[in-house]
Amino acid sequence: MVEQKFGTSGASKPQYRLVDLKVHQLGTIRARVSWNWTRPKQACKLPCIMTVFALIVINKAGGLVYNKTFHENGLKKISTNDLLVLAGTFHGVHAITARLNPIKPVAPAPGANGVINRAEPSSGLEVLETENFRMQCFNTMTGTKFLLFTDSTQVNVDVTIRRIYDLYSDFVMKNPFYSLEMPIRCDLFDRKLLSYIREINNR
């Protein structure tokens, strides 16, 4: 294993690193040389701070019922119409990906007299990760979807989105004035949610 860096005269140009060099003896005179080049990942231009950017809630019909931005310098702001398109598009993509799971043979359970148990359905698209952000989906049993946008380095996203769902259950679903599948307008839920996300972003 040989490791050596080769760069250019410009300081801003990337460097390449030789991580593997092998010499294969073909005879008394000839030899074949093979190598492997890798380019190190570029460092993040912005400070890599673990941050929760935004939350979107989609009802079981694919309609946008809630959206909240928590970090002004995070994701680029988009219009309400674009948010509606995003909600409907993700709803359709999620339904398609839920049907793309590989078919696995299911053996009958012991004592089932040859009756084959039906395999559990796929959960569909759960995580979408890019260089700048990470989107994680939590799909409830009733079909409501929570889309949480965070920094790509954010940890324990599952715990965060589960806590948000608990707040939703306590302050939205238990609100006698809230109508199911309608836009969420609950001040107490907003305050509890902002307080929880503020604790995460200020760590």
C-alpha positions in Angstrom: 0.0 0.0 0.0 1.5 3.3 -1.1 -0.1 6.7 -0.2 1.1 9.9 -1.8 -0.6 13.2 -2.5 -0.3 14.9 -5.9 -1.6 18.5 -6.3 -1.3 21.5 -8.6 0.2 24.8 -8.2 -3.1 26.5 -7.4 -4.1 26.4 -3.8 -7.8 26.2 -4.6 -7.5 23.2 -6.9 -8.3 19.8 -5.4 -5.6 17.3 -4.7 -5.7 13.6 -5.6 -4.4 10.9 -3.4 -2.8 7.6 -4.6 -4.1 5.0 -2.2 -3.0 1.8 -3.8 -0.1 0.9 -6.1 0.7 -2.6 -7.2 3.4 -4.1 -9.4 2.7 -7.4 -11.1 5.7 -9.4 -12.3 5.1 -10.7 -15.8 8.5 -12.0 -16.6 12.2 -11.2 -16.2 11.9 -7.9 -17.9 8.2 -6.9 -18.2 6.0 -5.7 -15.4 2.5 -4.3 -15.2 1.7 -1.5 -12.8 -1.9 -0.8 -11.6 -3.0 2.0 -9.3 -6.1 3.4 -7.7 -6.8 7.2 -7.4 -9.2 8.8 -5.0 -10.3 12.3 -4.7 -10.9 13.4 -1.1 -14.4 14.9 -0.3 -14.5 18.6 -0.4 -15.0 20.3 3.0 -18.3 21.9 3.7 -18.1 25.6 2.8 -20.7 26.5 5.5 -20.2 25.6 9.1 -21.4 22.0 9.6 -23.7 22.6 12.5 -26.4 20.0 13.3 -29.6 21.9 12.6 -33.3 21.1 12.1 -34.5 23.2 9.2 -38.2 22.6 8.6 -41.2 20.4 9.2 -43.9 19.4 6.7 -47.0 17.4 7.6 -49.0 15.7 4.8 -52.4 14.1 5.3 -53.4 10.7 4.0 -54.8 12.2 0.8 -51.5 14.0 -0.1 -52.6 17.5 1.0 -50.3 19.9 2.9 -51.7 20.5 6.4 -48.7 22.0 8.2 -45.4 23.5 7.4 -42.9 25.3 9.7 -39.4 26.7 9.1 -37.1 26.7 12.2 -33.9 28.0 10.7 -33.9 31.1 8.5 -30.4 30.5 7.0 -31.2 26.9 6.2 -33.1 25.7 3.2 -34.1 28.1 0.4 -37.6 29.5 0.9 -40.2 28.3 -1.6 -43.7 29.5 -2.2 -46.9 28.0 -0.8 -47.8 26.7 -4.2 -44.4 24.9 -4.4 -45.0 23.4 -1.0 -48.4 22.1 -2.2 -46.7 20.5 -5.2 -44.0 19.0 -3.0 -46.6 17.5 -0.7 -48.6 15.9 -3.6 -45.4 14.7 -5.4 -43.9 13.1 -2.3 -47.3 11.4 -1.6 -47.3 9.8 -5.0 -43.6 8.8 -4.9 -44.1 7.3 -1.4 -47.0 5.2 -2.7 -44.9 4.0 -5.6 -41.8 3.1 -3.6 -44.0 1.2 -1.2 -44.9 -1.2 -4.0 -41.3 -1.6 -5.3 -40.1 -3.8 -2.5 -38.5 -7.1 -3.6 -40.7 -10.1 -3.4 -39.4 -12.6 -0.8 -40.6 -16.1 -0.4 -42.5 -16.6 2.8 -42.4 -20.0 4.4 -45.5 -21.2 6.3 -45.3 -20.9 10.0 -45.0 -24.0 12.1 -48.4 -25.5 12.8 -50.1 -23.4 10.2 -51.2 -26.4 8.1 -49.4 -25.1 5.0 -51.0 -21.6 5.1 -48.4 -19.0 4.0 -48.3 -15.8 6.0 -48.6 -12.6 4.1 -45.4 -10.6 4.1 -45.4 -7.2 5.8 -45.9 -4.3 3.3 -43.0 -2.0 2.5 -42.9 1.3 4.3 -42.0 3.2 1.2 -39.5 6.1 0.9 -38.1 7.0 4.3 -34.9 9.0 3.8 -33.7 11.3 1.1 -30.1 12.6 1.7 -28.2 15.2 -0.3 -25.0 17.1 0.2 -26.8 20.0 1.9 -29.7 18.5 3.8 -31.4 15.3 4.8 -35.2 14.6 4.6 -36.7 11.9 6.7 -40.3 10.7 6.6 -42.3 9.2 9.4 -45.5 7.6 8.2 -48.2 7.0 10.8 -50.6 4.1 10.9 -53.4 6.5 9.6 -51.3 7.6 6.6 -50.2 11.0 7.9 -46.6 11.8 6.9 -44.1 13.9 8.8 -41.3 15.2 6.7 -38.4 16.6 8.7 -35.6 18.5 7.0 -32.3 18.6 8.9 -28.6 19.1 8.3 -27.0 16.0 6.7 -24.8 15.6 9.9 -27.8 15.6 12.2 -27.9 12.6 14.5 -30.9 10.8 16.2 -33.3 12.1 13.6 -35.6 9.1 14.4 -35.8 10.2 18.1 -36.5 13.8 17.0 -39.3 13.0 14.6 -40.9 10.6 17.0 -41.0 13.3 19.7 -42.6 15.6 17.2 -45.2 13.0 16.6 -45.8 12.8 20.3 -46.4 16.5 20.5 -48.8 16.2 17.5 -50.7 13.5 19.3 -51.0 15.4 22.5 -51.7 18.9 21.3 -53.4 18.4 17.9 -55.3 15.1 18.0 -56.5 15.7 21.5 -57.7 19.2 20.6 -61.6 19.1 20.4 -61.6 22.0 17.9 -59.4 20.3 15.4 -60.9 18.6 12.4 -59.1 15.6 11.0 -57.2 16.0 7.7 -57.6 19.7 7.8 -54.8 22.3 8.2 -53.2 22.4 11.7 -53.8 25.7 13.5 -53.0 25.0 17.1 -51.1 27.6 19.0 -50.1 25.3 21.8 -48.7 22.8 19.4 -46.7 25.6 17.7 -45.2 26.8 21.0 -44.3 23.3 22.2 -42.8 22.4 18.8 -40.7 25.6 18.6 -39.5 25.1 22.1 -38.4 21.6 21.4 -36.6 22.4 18.1 -35.0 25.5 19.7 -33.3 23.2 22.3 -31.9 21.0 19.5 -30.6 23.9 17.3 -29.0 25.6 20.3 -26.9 22.7 21.4 
